[in-house]
Tab-separated table of C-alpha atoms in Angstrom:
chain	number	residue	atom	x	y	z
A	1095	UNK	CA	-112.358	42.893	-95.837
A	1096	UNK	CA	-109.600	41.006	-97.698
A	1097	UNK	CA	-107.212	43.532	-96.013
A	1098	UNK	CA	-108.671	42.522	-92.866
A	1099	UNK	CA	-108.656	38.655	-93.506
A	1100	UNK	CA	-104.717	39.064	-94.527
A	1101	UNK	CA	-104.274	40.922	-91.400
A	1102	UNK	CA	-105.880	38.176	-89.641
A	1103	UNK	CA	-104.235	35.562	-91.440
A	1104	UNK	CA	-100.953	37.415	-90.880
A	1105	UNK	CA	-102.092	38.258	-87.072
A	1106	UNK	CA	-102.694	34.152	-87.005
A	1107	UNK	CA	-99.334	33.270	-89.027
A	1108	UNK	CA	-97.926	35.595	-86.215
A	1109	UNK	CA	-99.803	33.768	-83.617
A	1110	UNK	CA	-98.828	30.282	-84.878
A	1111	UNK	CA	-95.128	31.647	-85.564
A	1112	UNK	CA	-95.324	32.922	-81.742
A	1113	UNK	CA	-96.845	29.540	-80.722
A	1114	UNK	CA	-94.434	27.391	-82.755
A	1115	UNK	CA	-91.667	29.471	-81.647
A	1116	UNK	CA	-92.812	28.938	-78.041
A	1117	UNK	CA	-93.540	25.170	-78.794
A	1118	UNK	CA	-89.469	25.195	-79.915
A	1119	UNK	CA	-88.681	27.285	-77.022
A	1120	UNK	CA	-90.727	24.729	-74.990
A	1121	UNK	CA	-89.487	21.733	-76.524
A	1122	UNK	CA	-86.122	23.761	-76.146
A	1123	UNK	CA	-86.595	24.068	-72.715
A	1124	UNK	CA	-88.314	20.974	-71.946
A	1125	UNK	CA	-85.146	19.198	-73.674
A	1126	UNK	CA	-83.034	21.772	-71.357
A	1127	UNK	CA	-84.985	21.016	-68.553
A	1128	UNK	CA	-84.949	17.312	-69.181
A	1129	UNK	CA	-80.995	17.763	-69.229
A	1130	UNK	CA	-80.668	19.643	-66.596
A	1131	UNK	CA	-83.311	16.831	-64.965
A	1132	UNK	CA	-80.679	14.417	-65.758
A	1133	UNK	CA	-77.726	16.372	-65.084
A	1134	UNK	CA	-79.719	17.282	-61.659
A	1135	UNK	CA	-80.358	13.374	-61.408
A	1136	UNK	CA	-76.763	12.804	-62.216
A	1137	UNK	CA	-75.817	15.301	-59.676
A	1138	UNK	CA	-78.192	13.910	-56.898
A	1139	UNK	CA	-76.687	10.547	-57.630
A	1140	UNK	CA	-73.444	11.894	-57.038
A	1141	UNK	CA	-74.717	13.762	-54.065
A	1142	UNK	CA	-76.069	10.695	-52.693
A	1143	UNK	CA	-73.159	8.935	-53.457
A	1144	UNK	CA	-71.088	11.996	-51.988
A	1145	UNK	CA	-73.555	12.050	-48.950
A	1146	UNK	CA	-73.339	8.329	-48.670
A	1147	UNK	CA	-69.350	8.589	-48.672
A	1148	UNK	CA	-69.301	11.564	-46.091
A	1149	UNK	CA	-72.008	9.399	-43.793
A	1150	UNK	CA	-69.423	6.419	-44.197
A	1151	UNK	CA	-66.669	8.953	-43.608
A	1152	UNK	CA	-68.743	10.360	-40.836
A	1153	UNK	CA	-68.941	7.097	-39.337
A	1154	UNK	CA	-65.626	6.429	-39.438
A	1155	UNK	CA	-64.685	9.533	-38.193
A	1156	UNK	CA	-67.202	9.160	-35.231
A	1157	UNK	CA	-65.672	5.754	-34.724
A	1158	UNK	CA	-62.181	7.165	-34.772
A	1159	UNK	CA	-63.431	9.973	-32.713
A	1160	UNK	CA	-65.280	7.403	-30.022
A	1161	UNK	CA	-61.961	5.383	-30.346
A	1162	UNK	CA	-59.869	8.624	-29.699
A	1163	UNK	CA	-62.053	9.688	-26.699
A	1164	UNK	CA	-61.674	6.153	-25.401
A	1165	UNK	CA	-58.089	6.426	-26.046
A	1166	UNK	CA	-58.030	9.731	-24.118
A	1167	UNK	CA	-60.339	8.589	-21.347
A	1168	UNK	CA	-57.751	5.473	-21.083
A	1169	UNK	CA	-54.844	7.958	-21.455
A	1170	UNK	CA	-56.547	10.070	-18.792
A	1171	UNK	CA	-57.257	7.147	-16.753
A	1172	UNK	CA	-53.791	5.927	-16.960
A	1173	UNK	CA	-52.291	9.209	-16.111
A	1174	UNK	CA	-54.444	9.739	-13.327
A	1175	UNK	CA	-53.316	6.036	-12.211
A	1176	UNK	CA	-49.734	6.912	-13.057
A	1177	UNK	CA	-49.756	10.034	-10.931
A	1178	UNK	CA	-51.495	7.822	-8.072
A	1179	UNK	CA	-48.976	5.290	-8.610
A	1180	UNK	CA	-46.058	7.540	-8.442
A	1181	UNK	CA	-47.513	9.335	-5.430
A	1182	UNK	CA	-47.780	5.729	-3.815
A	1183	UNK	CA	-44.397	5.035	-4.894
A	1184	UNK	CA	-43.270	8.343	-3.875
A	1185	UNK	CA	-44.873	7.429	-0.205
A	1186	UNK	CA	-43.174	3.597	-0.259
A	1187	UNK	CA	-40.061	4.992	-0.974
A	1188	UNK	CA	-40.194	7.729	1.797
A	1189	UNK	CA	-41.452	5.098	3.878
A	1190	UNK	CA	-38.677	2.996	3.179
A	1191	UNK	CA	-36.055	5.615	3.422
A	1192	UNK	CA	-37.865	6.210	7.172
A	1193	UNK	CA	-37.930	2.364	7.968
A	1194	UNK	CA	-34.317	2.225	6.478
A	1195	UNK	CA	-33.138	5.360	8.800
A	1196	UNK	CA	-35.188	3.760	11.908
A	1197	UNK	CA	-33.123	0.376	10.918
A	1198	UNK	CA	-29.788	1.852	10.666
A	1199	UNK	CA	-30.660	3.931	14.007
A	1200	UNK	CA	-31.853	0.687	15.807
A	1201	UNK	CA	-28.948	-1.444	14.695
A	1202	UNK	CA	-26.091	1.270	15.857
A	1203	UNK	CA	-28.167	1.336	19.099
A	1204	UNK	CA	-28.119	-2.307	19.170
A	1205	UNK	CA	-24.397	-2.661	18.038
A	1206	UNK	CA	-23.446	-0.085	20.792
A	1207	UNK	CA	-25.601	-1.901	23.475
A	1208	UNK	CA	-24.087	-5.334	22.315
A	1209	UNK	CA	-20.523	-3.703	22.413
A	1210	UNK	CA	-21.633	-1.943	26.117
A	1211	UNK	CA	-23.001	-5.280	26.947
A	1212	UNK	CA	-19.613	-7.225	25.833
A	1213	UNK	CA	-17.497	-4.723	27.649
A	1214	UNK	CA	-19.705	-5.468	30.838
A	1215	UNK	CA	-19.355	-9.458	30.425
A	1216	UNK	CA	-15.839	-9.036	29.694
A	1217	UNK	CA	-15.402	-6.732	32.783
A	1218	UNK	CA	-17.289	-9.340	34.916
A	1219	UNK	CA	-15.562	-12.315	33.415
A	1220	UNK	CA	-12.161	-10.412	34.432
A	1221	UNK	CA	-13.647	-9.956	38.024
A	1222	UNK	CA	-15.056	-13.572	38.025
A	1223	UNK	CA	-11.629	-14.701	36.921
A	1224	UNK	CA	-9.816	-12.912	39.438
A	1225	UNK	CA	-12.499	-13.393	42.209
A	1226	UNK	CA	-11.669	-17.030	41.205
A	1227	UNK	CA	-7.992	-16.635	41.756
A	1228	UNK	CA	-8.659	-14.928	44.777
A	1229	UNK	CA	-11.083	-17.842	45.900
A	1230	UNK	CA	-8.383	-20.430	45.166
A	1231	UNK	CA	-5.834	-18.803	47.011
A	1232	UNK	CA	-8.228	-18.129	49.539
A	1233	UNK	CA	-9.374	-22.215	49.274
A	1234	UNK	CA	-5.752	-22.767	49.615
A	1235	UNK	CA	-5.364	-20.675	52.594
A	1236	UNK	CA	-8.629	-22.307	54.222
A	1237	UNK	CA	-6.938	-25.662	53.572
A	1238	UNK	CA	-3.761	-24.593	54.806
A	1239	UNK	CA	-5.350	-23.247	57.753
A	1240	UNK	CA	-8.035	-26.378	58.030
A	1241	UNK	CA	-4.765	-28.123	58.041
A	1242	UNK	CA	-3.090	-26.643	60.698
A	1243	UNK	CA	-6.119	-26.376	62.865
A	1244	UNK	CA	-6.863	-30.067	62.311
A	1245	UNK	CA	-3.183	-30.637	63.674
A	1246	UNK	CA	-3.805	-28.209	66.377
A	1247	UNK	CA	-7.142	-29.712	67.100
A	1248	UNK	CA	-5.383	-33.459	67.299
A	1249	UNK	CA	-2.623	-31.811	69.410
A	1250	UNK	CA	-5.105	-30.152	71.789
A	1251	UNK	CA	-7.000	-33.462	71.870
A	1252	UNK	CA	-4.042	-35.683	72.385
A	1253	UNK	CA	-3.236	-32.746	75.257
A	1254	UNK	CA	-6.596	-33.023	76.533
A	1255	UNK	CA	-6.517	-36.864	76.822
A	1256	UNK	CA	-3.107	-35.940	78.602
A	1257	UNK	CA	-4.525	-33.684	81.270
A	1258	UNK	CA	-7.588	-35.924	81.577
A	1259	UNK	CA	-5.556	-38.785	82.582
A	1260	UNK	CA	-2.967	-36.504	84.655
A	1261	UNK	CA	-6.496	-34.941	86.512
A	1262	UNK	CA	-7.469	-38.752	87.225
A	1263	UNK	CA	-3.992	-39.439	88.416
A	1264	UNK	CA	-4.095	-36.433	90.522
A	1265	UNK	CA	-7.417	-37.198	91.906
A	1266	UNK	CA	-6.416	-40.607	92.401
A	1267	UNK	CA	-3.578	-39.433	94.462
A	1268	UNK	CA	-5.992	-36.697	96.058
A	1269	UNK	CA	-8.070	-39.610	97.070
A	1270	UNK	CA	-5.494	-41.610	98.701
A	1271	UNK	CA	-3.726	-38.460	100.315
A	1272	UNK	CA	-7.101	-37.492	101.457
A	1273	UNK	CA	-7.606	-41.045	102.982
A	1274	UNK	CA	-4.315	-40.798	104.426
A	1275	UNK	CA	-4.808	-37.600	105.998
A	1276	UNK	CA	-8.276	-38.815	107.524
A	1277	UNK	CA	-6.271	-41.786	108.660
A	1278	UNK	CA	-3.696	-39.669	110.154
A	1279	UNK	CA	-5.834	-37.474	111.793
A	1280	UNK	CA	-7.939	-40.353	113.484
A	1281	UNK	CA	-4.786	-41.579	114.536
A	1282	UNK	CA	-3.917	-38.467	116.147
A	1283	UNK	CA	-7.172	-37.917	117.592
A	1284	UNK	CA	-7.181	-41.472	119.145
A	1285	UNK	CA	-3.615	-41.377	120.544
A	1286	UNK	CA	-4.276	-38.127	122.758
A	1287	UNK	CA	-6.538	-35.090	123.172
A	1288	UNK	CA	-5.986	-32.325	120.870
A	1289	UNK	CA	-4.796	-30.154	123.776
A	1290	UNK	CA	-2.016	-32.417	124.537
A	1291	UNK	CA	-0.551	-32.643	121.278
A	1292	UNK	CA	3.330	-31.753	120.703
A	1293	UNK	CA	4.898	-29.098	118.535
A	1294	UNK	CA	5.615	-32.101	116.032
A	1295	UNK	CA	1.982	-33.410	115.928
A	1296	UNK	CA	1.128	-29.485	115.259
A	1297	UNK	CA	3.709	-29.406	112.786
A	1298	UNK	CA	2.746	-32.210	110.985
A	1299	UNK	CA	-1.029	-31.368	110.805
A	1300	UNK	CA	-0.066	-27.918	109.572
A	1301	UNK	CA	1.725	-29.581	106.753
A	1302	UNK	CA	-0.944	-31.982	106.013
A	1303	UNK	CA	-3.176	-28.737	105.679
A	1304	UNK	CA	-0.572	-27.124	103.602
A	1305	UNK	CA	-0.258	-30.368	101.251
A	1306	UNK	CA	-4.277	-30.156	101.197
A	1307	UNK	CA	-4.276	-26.476	100.067
A	1308	UNK	CA	-1.566	-26.977	97.633
A	1309	UNK	CA	-3.227	-30.230	95.988
A	1310	UNK	CA	-6.193	-28.134	95.847
A	1311	UNK	CA	-4.724	-25.217	94.066
A	1312	UNK	CA	-3.131	-27.729	91.843
A	1313	UNK	CA	-6.734	-29.386	91.001
A	1314	UNK	CA	-8.102	-26.104	90.494
A	1315	UNK	CA	-5.353	-25.395	88.208
A	1316	UNK	CA	-5.649	-28.523	86.088
A	1317	UNK	CA	-9.484	-28.140	86.291
A	1318	UNK	CA	-8.939	-24.572	84.806
A	1319	UNK	CA	-6.531	-25.983	82.262
A	1320	UNK	CA	-9.107	-28.335	81.265
A	1321	UNK	CA	-11.848	-26.129	80.561
A	1322	UNK	CA	-9.515	-23.853	78.775
A	1323	UNK	CA	-8.604	-26.487	76.194
A	1324	UNK	CA	-12.261	-27.529	76.038
A	1325	UNK	CA	-13.255	-23.907	74.960
A	1326	UNK	CA	-10.343	-23.821	72.658
A	1327	UNK	CA	-11.228	-27.236	71.149
A	1328	UNK	CA	-15.001	-25.947	70.645
A	1329	UNK	CA	-13.860	-22.544	68.914
A	1330	UNK	CA	-11.284	-24.612	66.373
A	1331	UNK	CA	-14.525	-26.781	65.971
A	1332	UNK	CA	-16.832	-24.016	65.292
A	1333	UNK	CA	-14.026	-22.098	63.037
A	1334	UNK	CA	-13.459	-25.342	61.093
A	1335	UNK	CA	-17.119	-25.786	60.326
A	1336	UNK	CA	-17.811	-21.883	59.527
A	1337	UNK	CA	-14.441	-22.363	57.024
A	1338	UNK	CA	-15.711	-25.746	55.246
A	1339	UNK	CA	-19.506	-23.843	54.938
A	1340	UNK	CA	-17.749	-20.560	53.323
């Protein structure tokens, strides 16, 4: 029985040792766990600090990314605007070149037209100058012709006046001669019958008839000359008026 108690005591001691060892192991493990917990806490703090730093860095990177995206968008927009402006500039340059070509062609055409018009005007001026010289020469000739016609008209007027005076004188002579012839016939008829007239009386009567015929012919000639002079004066007057109007 004592052996049993000893065995029981030994068993208890062993159990106690085991419990003590377990306690020690538990304490050690607890201490280890506490150290681990402290270490883990420090790690947690370090991780939290790292996470905070990472979050800050992430936010910074996010801001940088956003700024980069904005800058990229701005660059894309600027590139698009640049391309649009480049195309617009090319279009404006092409239009400028086209308008410059049109301007040069228009100016060249205007120069040619102006040169042609200047040549035409110079030719017209030369023609007008030649025409002026011809007109002056014609005017001088017309003035000379007018002077000659005026002198001729004055001469014809004087001649017409002379012819008129001569005609009046001839008419007076014819009237006087007619009165004389009538008087002579009356005297002859009153002195004797016509059948008893002598040869001298017949000769005188025939002479009177001849004189009357001669005077009539002269009168007709003078009248014709007077009409010719009047026609010539009228023609010269018309010619003078025509020359003055031209």
